[in-house]
Coordinates of C-alpha atoms in Angstrom, one line a residue:
M197 CA 20.4 -56.8 7.0
T198 CA 18.0 -54.0 7.8
V199 CA 14.9 -54.7 9.8
P200 CA 12.0 -53.3 8.2
L201 CA 10.6 -50.4 9.7
T202 CA 7.8 -50.6 12.2
P203 CA 6.9 -47.5 14.1
G204 CA 4.7 -47.7 17.0
P205 CA 1.2 -45.7 17.0
P206 CA 1.3 -42.3 18.3
A207 CA 2.2 -42.7 22.0
A208 CA -0.5 -40.1 23.0
A209 CA -3.9 -38.4 22.1
P210 CA -3.2 -34.7 21.1
A211 CA -5.1 -33.6 24.5
D212 CA -3.8 -36.6 26.7
L213 CA -0.3 -34.7 28.0
D214 CA -0.7 -36.4 31.5
G215 CA -1.1 -39.7 30.2
Y216 CA 1.5 -39.1 27.5
R217 CA 4.0 -38.0 30.4
A218 CA 3.1 -41.0 32.5
R219 CA 3.8 -43.7 29.8
L220 CA 6.8 -42.1 28.5
R221 CA 8.1 -41.8 32.0
A222 CA 7.8 -45.5 32.4
W223 CA 9.1 -46.4 29.2
L224 CA 12.4 -44.4 29.9
E225 CA 12.8 -46.1 33.2
S226 CA 12.5 -49.5 31.7
H227 CA 14.7 -49.0 28.6
L228 CA 17.0 -46.2 29.0
E229 CA 20.1 -45.8 31.5
P230 CA 19.7 -43.0 33.8
R231 CA 22.2 -40.0 33.4
T232 CA 24.6 -39.2 36.3
S233 CA 27.7 -37.3 36.7
K234 CA 29.5 -40.0 35.8
H235 CA 28.4 -39.1 32.0
A236 CA 29.6 -35.7 32.1
V237 CA 31.8 -35.0 29.1
S238 CA 34.8 -32.8 29.5
G239 CA 34.8 -31.6 25.8
L240 CA 38.3 -32.6 25.5
D241 CA 38.5 -36.4 24.9
P242 CA 40.3 -37.4 22.0
G243 CA 40.0 -41.1 22.8
R244 CA 36.1 -40.6 22.0
E245 CA 35.6 -42.6 18.8
F246 CA 32.6 -43.6 17.1
T247 CA 33.7 -47.1 16.1
P248 CA 31.2 -49.3 14.2
E249 CA 30.6 -51.3 17.3
T250 CA 29.6 -48.1 19.0
V251 CA 27.3 -46.8 16.3
T252 CA 25.7 -50.0 16.2
I253 CA 25.0 -49.8 19.8
Q254 CA 23.3 -46.3 19.3
R255 CA 21.5 -47.5 16.3
R256 CA 19.9 -50.1 18.6
L257 CA 19.0 -47.4 21.1
Q258 CA 17.7 -45.3 18.3
R259 CA 15.4 -48.1 16.9
S260 CA 13.9 -48.9 20.3
L261 CA 13.1 -45.1 20.7
F262 CA 11.3 -45.0 17.1
E263 CA 9.5 -48.3 17.6
A264 CA 8.1 -47.2 20.8
G265 CA 6.8 -43.9 19.0
Y266 CA 9.3 -41.4 20.5
A267 CA 11.0 -40.5 17.7
G268 CA 10.3 -37.7 15.3
I269 CA 7.3 -36.6 17.8
T270 CA 6.2 -33.7 15.6
W271 CA 7.2 -35.0 12.3
P272 CA 4.5 -36.0 9.8
A273 CA 3.4 -39.5 10.3
E274 CA 3.1 -40.5 6.5
Y275 CA 7.0 -40.3 6.8
G276 CA 7.6 -42.2 10.3
G277 CA 6.9 -39.3 12.8
Q278 CA 3.9 -39.5 15.3
G279 CA 2.4 -36.3 13.9
L280 CA 1.7 -34.7 17.5
D281 CA 2.4 -31.3 18.6
S282 CA 5.2 -29.3 20.2
A283 CA 3.8 -29.8 23.8
H284 CA 4.3 -33.4 23.4
E285 CA 7.9 -32.7 22.1
R286 CA 8.4 -30.3 25.1
V287 CA 7.1 -33.3 27.6
F288 CA 9.5 -35.4 26.0
G289 CA 12.8 -33.2 26.5
E290 CA 11.6 -32.4 30.0
E291 CA 11.5 -36.4 30.9
A292 CA 14.2 -37.7 28.7
R293 CA 17.0 -35.3 30.0
R294 CA 17.6 -37.4 32.9
F295 CA 18.2 -40.5 30.7
L296 CA 21.1 -41.4 28.3
L297 CA 19.5 -40.8 24.7
P298 CA 21.0 -42.3 21.6
D299 CA 24.1 -40.2 20.6
F300 CA 25.5 -40.0 17.3
G301 CA 27.7 -37.3 18.0
L302 CA 27.9 -34.4 15.6
A303 CA 26.8 -36.6 12.7
G304 CA 23.4 -37.2 14.9
K305 CA 22.6 -33.8 15.3
T306 CA 23.1 -32.6 11.7
S307 CA 21.1 -36.0 10.3
L308 CA 17.9 -35.1 12.5
G309 CA 18.4 -31.6 13.3
V310 CA 19.7 -30.1 9.9
C311 CA 19.2 -32.5 6.8
A312 CA 15.9 -34.0 7.9
P313 CA 13.9 -31.1 8.0
T314 CA 15.5 -29.5 5.1
M315 CA 14.3 -32.4 3.3
L316 CA 10.7 -32.4 4.5
A317 CA 10.7 -28.8 3.3
H318 CA 12.1 -29.7 -0.1
A319 CA 12.2 -33.2 -1.1
S320 CA 9.9 -35.4 -3.1
P321 CA 7.3 -37.6 -1.1
E322 CA 9.0 -40.3 -2.8
F323 CA 12.2 -39.6 -1.4
L324 CA 10.9 -38.7 2.0
R325 CA 9.2 -42.2 2.2
R326 CA 12.5 -44.0 1.6
H327 CA 15.0 -41.9 3.9
I328 CA 13.2 -40.2 6.5
P329 CA 11.8 -43.1 8.6
A330 CA 15.2 -44.8 8.2
M331 CA 16.7 -41.6 9.6
L332 CA 14.2 -41.7 12.5
A333 CA 15.0 -45.3 13.1
G334 CA 18.8 -45.0 13.1
D335 CA 19.4 -46.9 9.9
E336 CA 20.5 -44.1 8.0
I337 CA 22.8 -41.1 9.3
F338 CA 23.0 -38.0 6.9
V339 CA 25.9 -35.5 7.2
E340 CA 26.4 -32.3 4.8
F341 CA 28.6 -32.5 1.8
F342 CA 28.4 -28.7 1.4
S343 CA 31.9 -26.7 1.9
E344 CA 34.8 -27.2 -0.6
P345 CA 38.3 -26.0 -0.4
E346 CA 37.5 -23.0 -2.7
A347 CA 34.1 -22.4 -1.5
G348 CA 33.4 -21.7 2.1
S349 CA 31.9 -18.5 2.9
D350 CA 30.7 -18.3 -1.0
L351 CA 28.7 -21.6 -0.9
A352 CA 27.4 -20.4 -4.2
G353 CA 30.7 -20.7 -5.8
V354 CA 30.8 -24.7 -5.4
R355 CA 32.8 -26.6 -8.2
T356 CA 32.0 -30.4 -7.4
R357 CA 29.8 -31.4 -10.6
A358 CA 27.4 -33.7 -11.4
E359 CA 26.9 -34.6 -15.2
R360 CA 24.0 -36.3 -16.7
D361 CA 24.8 -39.3 -19.2
S362 CA 22.8 -40.2 -22.2
D363 CA 21.0 -43.0 -19.9
G364 CA 20.0 -40.5 -17.5
R365 CA 22.6 -41.5 -14.7
W366 CA 24.3 -38.6 -13.0
H367 CA 28.1 -38.9 -12.5
L368 CA 29.3 -37.0 -9.5
N369 CA 33.1 -35.5 -9.3
G370 CA 34.8 -33.0 -7.0
S371 CA 35.7 -33.0 -3.4
K372 CA 33.9 -31.4 0.0
I373 CA 35.2 -30.7 3.1
W374 CA 34.6 -30.1 6.9
S375 CA 31.7 -32.7 7.0
S376 CA 31.4 -33.8 10.6
G377 CA 31.2 -37.6 11.5
A378 CA 30.9 -38.4 7.5
Y379 CA 33.6 -41.4 8.7
Y380 CA 30.5 -43.1 10.3
A381 CA 27.6 -41.7 8.4
D382 CA 25.5 -43.6 5.8
Y383 CA 24.9 -40.7 3.5
G384 CA 26.1 -37.3 2.7
M385 CA 23.7 -34.4 1.6
C386 CA 25.6 -32.9 -1.3
L387 CA 25.6 -29.8 -3.3
A388 CA 26.7 -30.1 -6.7
R389 CA 26.7 -27.9 -9.8
T390 CA 24.5 -29.3 -12.6
D391 CA 24.7 -26.2 -15.1
W392 CA 27.7 -24.3 -16.0
D393 CA 25.9 -21.9 -18.0
A394 CA 23.6 -20.5 -15.4
P395 CA 24.5 -17.9 -12.7
K396 CA 26.4 -19.4 -9.8
H397 CA 23.2 -19.3 -7.5
R398 CA 21.0 -20.8 -10.3
G399 CA 22.7 -23.8 -11.3
L400 CA 23.2 -26.0 -8.0
T401 CA 21.3 -29.2 -7.2
W402 CA 21.3 -31.3 -4.0
F403 CA 21.9 -35.0 -4.1
A404 CA 21.8 -37.9 -1.5
V405 CA 25.3 -39.4 -1.9
P406 CA 25.8 -43.0 -0.2
T407 CA 29.2 -42.8 1.8
R408 CA 30.2 -46.1 0.7
A409 CA 29.3 -45.7 -3.0
R410 CA 32.1 -46.6 -5.5
G411 CA 34.1 -43.7 -6.3
V412 CA 33.7 -42.0 -2.6
T413 CA 36.6 -41.5 -0.6
V414 CA 36.3 -40.3 3.0
R415 CA 39.1 -39.0 5.0
R416 CA 39.6 -37.7 8.6
I417 CA 41.1 -34.4 9.7
R418 CA 42.9 -34.2 13.1
Q419 CA 41.8 -31.1 14.9
I420 CA 43.6 -28.8 17.5
T421 CA 41.7 -30.8 20.5
G422 CA 43.0 -34.3 19.2
D423 CA 39.7 -35.3 17.9
A424 CA 39.2 -36.2 14.3
D425 CA 35.4 -35.5 13.7
F426 CA 35.8 -33.6 10.5
C427 CA 36.3 -35.3 7.2
E428 CA 37.0 -34.6 3.7
E429 CA 35.6 -36.6 0.7
F430 CA 36.7 -36.9 -2.9
F431 CA 34.2 -37.9 -5.8
D432 CA 35.8 -40.0 -8.8
D433 CA 32.6 -40.6 -11.0
V434 CA 30.2 -41.6 -8.5
E435 CA 27.2 -42.7 -10.1
L436 CA 23.8 -41.2 -8.9
T437 CA 20.1 -41.2 -10.0
D438 CA 17.1 -38.8 -10.3
D439 CA 16.0 -40.7 -7.2
D440 CA 18.7 -39.4 -5.1
M441 CA 17.7 -35.6 -5.9
I442 CA 16.9 -33.5 -3.1
G443 CA 14.6 -30.8 -4.5
P444 CA 14.1 -29.4 -7.8
L445 CA 17.0 -29.7 -10.8
N446 CA 19.1 -26.3 -10.7
G447 CA 16.9 -25.3 -7.8
G448 CA 19.4 -26.0 -5.0
W449 CA 20.1 -22.4 -3.4
A450 CA 16.4 -22.5 -2.2
V451 CA 17.6 -25.8 -0.5
T452 CA 20.7 -24.3 0.7
Q453 CA 18.9 -21.3 2.6
T454 CA 16.6 -23.8 4.4
M455 CA 19.5 -26.0 5.5
L456 CA 21.5 -22.7 6.5
F457 CA 18.5 -21.9 8.4
Y458 CA 18.6 -25.1 10.6
E459 CA 22.2 -25.1 10.7
R460 CA 22.3 -21.7 12.2
G461 CA 20.0 -22.7 15.1
G462 CA 16.7 -21.7 13.5
G463 CA 14.5 -24.4 14.0
A464 CA 15.5 -24.7 17.9
G465 CA 15.0 -20.8 18.1
T466 CA 11.3 -21.2 16.5
S467 CA 10.1 -24.3 18.7
G468 CA 8.8 -22.1 21.5
K469 CA 10.5 -24.4 24.1
P470 CA 11.5 -22.5 27.3
K471 CA 14.7 -22.6 28.6
K472 CA 15.7 -23.8 31.7
R473 CA 16.0 -21.0 34.2
R474 CA 19.8 -20.5 35.7
T475 CA 19.7 -21.2 39.3
A476 CA 23.2 -21.1 39.9
I477 CA 25.9 -18.4 39.0
A478 CA 28.3 -20.2 36.1
P479 CA 28.4 -23.3 38.0
D480 CA 31.4 -24.6 35.5
L481 CA 33.6 -21.6 36.3
A482 CA 32.8 -21.4 40.0
A483 CA 34.0 -25.3 39.8
L484 CA 37.1 -24.1 37.9
A485 CA 38.0 -21.5 40.4
A486 CA 37.5 -24.0 43.5
E487 CA 40.0 -26.2 41.4
A488 CA 42.5 -23.6 41.1
G489 CA 42.0 -22.6 44.6
R490 CA 40.6 -19.4 43.8
S491 CA 37.0 -19.3 45.1
G492 CA 37.5 -16.3 47.4
D493 CA 39.9 -14.7 45.3
P494 CA 37.9 -11.1 44.3
L495 CA 39.3 -11.1 40.7
A496 CA 38.3 -14.4 40.0
C497 CA 34.6 -13.7 41.8
D498 CA 34.4 -10.6 39.6
L499 CA 35.1 -12.6 36.4
I500 CA 32.6 -15.5 37.3
T501 CA 30.0 -12.9 37.7
R502 CA 30.8 -11.3 34.6
A503 CA 30.4 -14.4 32.6
H504 CA 27.2 -15.2 34.5
V505 CA 25.9 -11.6 33.5
D506 CA 26.8 -12.7 29.6
D507 CA 25.1 -16.0 30.3
L508 CA 21.9 -14.3 31.0
V509 CA 22.2 -11.9 28.6
R510 CA 22.5 -14.6 25.8
D511 CA 19.7 -16.5 27.4
A512 CA 17.3 -13.2 27.1
F513 CA 18.5 -12.7 23.8
G514 CA 17.7 -16.2 22.7
T515 CA 14.2 -15.9 24.3
R516 CA 13.8 -12.8 22.6
L517 CA 15.2 -13.8 19.2
G518 CA 12.9 -17.1 19.1
A519 CA 9.6 -14.9 19.8
L520 CA 10.6 -12.7 16.7
M521 CA 11.2 -15.5 14.5
R522 CA 8.1 -17.2 15.2
A523 CA 6.2 -13.9 14.8
S524 CA 8.0 -13.4 11.5
P525 CA 8.5 -16.7 9.7
A526 CA 9.2 -15.2 6.2
A527 CA 12.1 -13.4 8.1
A528 CA 13.2 -16.4 10.1
A529 CA 16.1 -17.6 7.9
S530 CA 17.5 -13.9 8.1
L531 CA 16.9 -13.4 11.7
A532 CA 18.9 -16.8 12.5
S533 CA 21.9 -15.1 11.7
Y534 CA 21.7 -12.9 15.1
G535 CA 21.7 -16.2 17.1
K536 CA 24.6 -17.6 15.0
L537 CA 26.5 -14.2 15.6
A538 CA 25.8 -14.3 19.2
A539 CA 27.5 -17.8 19.8
G540 CA 30.4 -16.9 17.5
T541 CA 30.8 -13.7 19.8
F542 CA 29.8 -15.0 23.2
E543 CA 31.9 -18.2 23.1
P544 CA 35.6 -17.2 22.5
A545 CA 34.9 -14.3 25.2
R546 CA 33.7 -17.0 27.6
A547 CA 36.5 -19.1 26.9
A548 CA 39.0 -16.4 27.5
L549 CA 37.4 -15.7 31.0
A550 CA 37.7 -19.3 31.8
M551 CA 41.5 -19.1 31.2
R552 CA 41.8 -16.1 33.6
I553 CA 39.8 -17.8 36.2
G554 CA 41.8 -21.3 35.9
G555 CA 45.3 -20.0 35.2
D556 CA 47.2 -23.1 35.3
A557 CA 44.6 -25.5 36.4
A558 CA 43.0 -24.9 33.0
L559 CA 45.8 -25.9 31.3
T560 CA 47.0 -28.9 33.0
W561 CA 44.8 -31.6 34.9
T562 CA 45.1 -35.4 36.0
G563 CA 42.5 -38.1 35.8
D564 CA 39.3 -37.7 33.8
G565 CA 40.0 -34.0 33.4
G566 CA 37.2 -32.3 35.3
P567 CA 36.5 -28.5 35.1
G568 CA 40.3 -27.9 33.7
A569 CA 39.8 -30.2 30.6
S570 CA 36.5 -28.4 30.0
A571 CA 37.9 -24.8 30.2
A572 CA 40.9 -26.1 27.9
A573 CA 38.4 -27.6 25.4
G574 CA 36.5 -24.1 25.6
L575 CA 39.5 -22.2 24.7
L576 CA 40.4 -24.7 21.7
N577 CA 37.0 -25.0 20.4
G578 CA 36.2 -21.1 21.2
R579 CA 36.3 -20.1 17.6
F580 CA 34.4 -23.1 16.2
M581 CA 31.2 -21.2 16.0
A582 CA 32.7 -17.9 14.9
I583 CA 33.6 -20.1 11.4
A584 CA 31.3 -23.1 11.1
G585 CA 28.0 -22.6 9.4
G586 CA 29.2 -19.2 8.0
T587 CA 31.4 -16.9 9.6
N588 CA 30.8 -14.0 12.0
E589 CA 31.7 -11.8 8.9
M590 CA 29.0 -13.5 6.9
Q591 CA 26.4 -13.4 9.5
R592 CA 26.7 -9.5 9.7
N593 CA 26.5 -9.3 5.9
T594 CA 22.9 -11.1 6.2
I595 CA 21.9 -8.9 9.0
S596 CA 22.7 -5.8 7.3
E597 CA 21.2 -6.6 3.9
R598 CA 18.3 -8.9 4.8
V599 CA 17.2 -7.5 8.0
L600 CA 18.4 -3.7 8.4
G601 CA 18.2 -3.0 4.3
L602 CA 21.2 -1.6 4.1
P603 CA 23.1 -1.5 0.4
R604 CA 24.4 -5.0 -0.8
E605 CA 28.1 -5.2 -1.1
P606 CA 29.3 -4.7 -4.8
A607 CA 29.3 -8.3 -6.6
F608 CA 30.4 -8.9 -10.2
D609 CA 29.8 -12.2 -10.7
T610 CA 26.0 -13.1 -9.9
R611 CA 24.6 -12.6 -13.1
K612 CA 27.3 -14.2 -15.4
P613 CA 27.1 -18.0 -16.3
F614 CA 29.5 -19.4 -13.5
G615 CA 31.5 -21.2 -16.1
D616 CA 32.6 -17.8 -17.8
V617 CA 33.1 -16.4 -14.1
L618 CA 35.8 -19.0 -13.6
R619 CA 37.4 -18.8 -17.1
G620 CA 37.6 -14.9 -16.3
A621 CA 38.9 -15.2 -12.8
R622 CA 42.2 -16.9 -14.5
T623 CA 42.8 -13.8 -16.4
W624 CA 41.5 -11.0 -14.3
D625 CA 44.0 -8.2 -14.1
G626 CA 42.5 -6.7 -11.1
R627 CA 40.4 -3.9 -12.7
V628 CA 36.8 -3.7 -12.4
G629 CA 34.4 -3.1 -15.7

C-alpha cells in the first residue's frame, strides 16, 4: 500500500544558502551512507540486478529525501517540488556527492531526468498532480516506450497504435524496444499513433502506460557486457483513458522534441552548474597503465596525455555549449545535438586509447575488476552514445538543417497520410515521383 505523499516544507528561504547548506549537511550525515572507494562501479558488472528487494530499498531512500524537502528542489511546489532556485540545487549537488543517494539505475535517470521534465512542459495539471509527486517520492518510476523495431532513427514512423472505442477508452497495440530498466519500472511513457490519416508527424500521442497493466509484456535483452537493462515491450489490447494522455491528442511530436532535448543532455547543459575542475591527468587511464606496468612507458604516457587533452576539450566544449543554450532557449533543443554528437564521438575514441594503454590488463583481471574491468566496459559500451537517443548521423542532420541552415534532405513521405505511406511502401518499385 502506498503511503500518502507528505513532502516537507521548502528546506530554505531563497536567500538563506548558508543555512540551507548547514541543514542539508546535517541531514545527509544523519540519514545517508558516506560514499567511499568501495562503492566505485567498474562498469562491467553483469551480476548487478535491480531486484524487487533492491528497488524497495531505493524507494525508501528516495521517500526519505522527498519528505525531508530535498527532492525536486527547483520543481514547482504545487507538484511536490520545493520551488527553489538553481543555487540551492547547486549546493545540494556539492554536498550530496559525498553520500550514496537513491539509485534506480538507468530507469531512475530517465524517470527524473527525461520523463518528468517533459511532463512538466506538456502534461495537464491533473496529470502532473497525480504523477509528479509520486515520481519524486520514488513510488513511480517512468521509462521511455519510444523506439520500435521499425522506427529507430525515424521516430515519427512509429506503428504502435492507440484506437478509441465507442465508450471513449483507448486500446493500445504494438511493440517497443530498447527501454532501459523497464523490467523494474512502474510506467512507460509511450508514443503511439492515433491518426493514420494524418502525416506521420501529426498523428502521434503520448500515454502513460502501467508496466503491469493487463496486456503488457516486458522482456529483457541480454547485452554484450552481460547486463540486461534493455527491454522490449509488447502491447495486446491494453486499455487506457484520456487521463493517461501526456500532452494534446495528435500533438505528440512537440512532446517528442522536448523529450529528445532532455534525453540528449539539454537539461544538464542549461543548468549553469559549473563542472568540477580536473586536477589529475586522466586518473583512470593512469591507474590502468600502472596495472599494466607501463607507468613510465613513453608511448603510454603520450596516450594518457592525449586522452587528458580530449577530456579538457570536451569539458570546455560542454561549458561553452551550456552558455549558448542558456543564451538562446529557442535554439537549445537543436544545440543539444552538439553535446550528444560530442559524446558519441569522444567516447569510442577514448575507449580505444584505453585498450592501447592497458593491453592484456584491459582484457583480463581478477577480483573486483579494477581499472581493467572499467576499460573493458568502456570498449563494449563505447558505441552506446553514438546510437542511443539518436545516432551520430541524426545529430549531424539536426545540426546542419536546424542550426547551420543547410538544405533539408529530400523527403517524400512527410506530407502524405501515414497510412498511405505504408501502403505505398509495399508496392514501391524504387522510382521517385
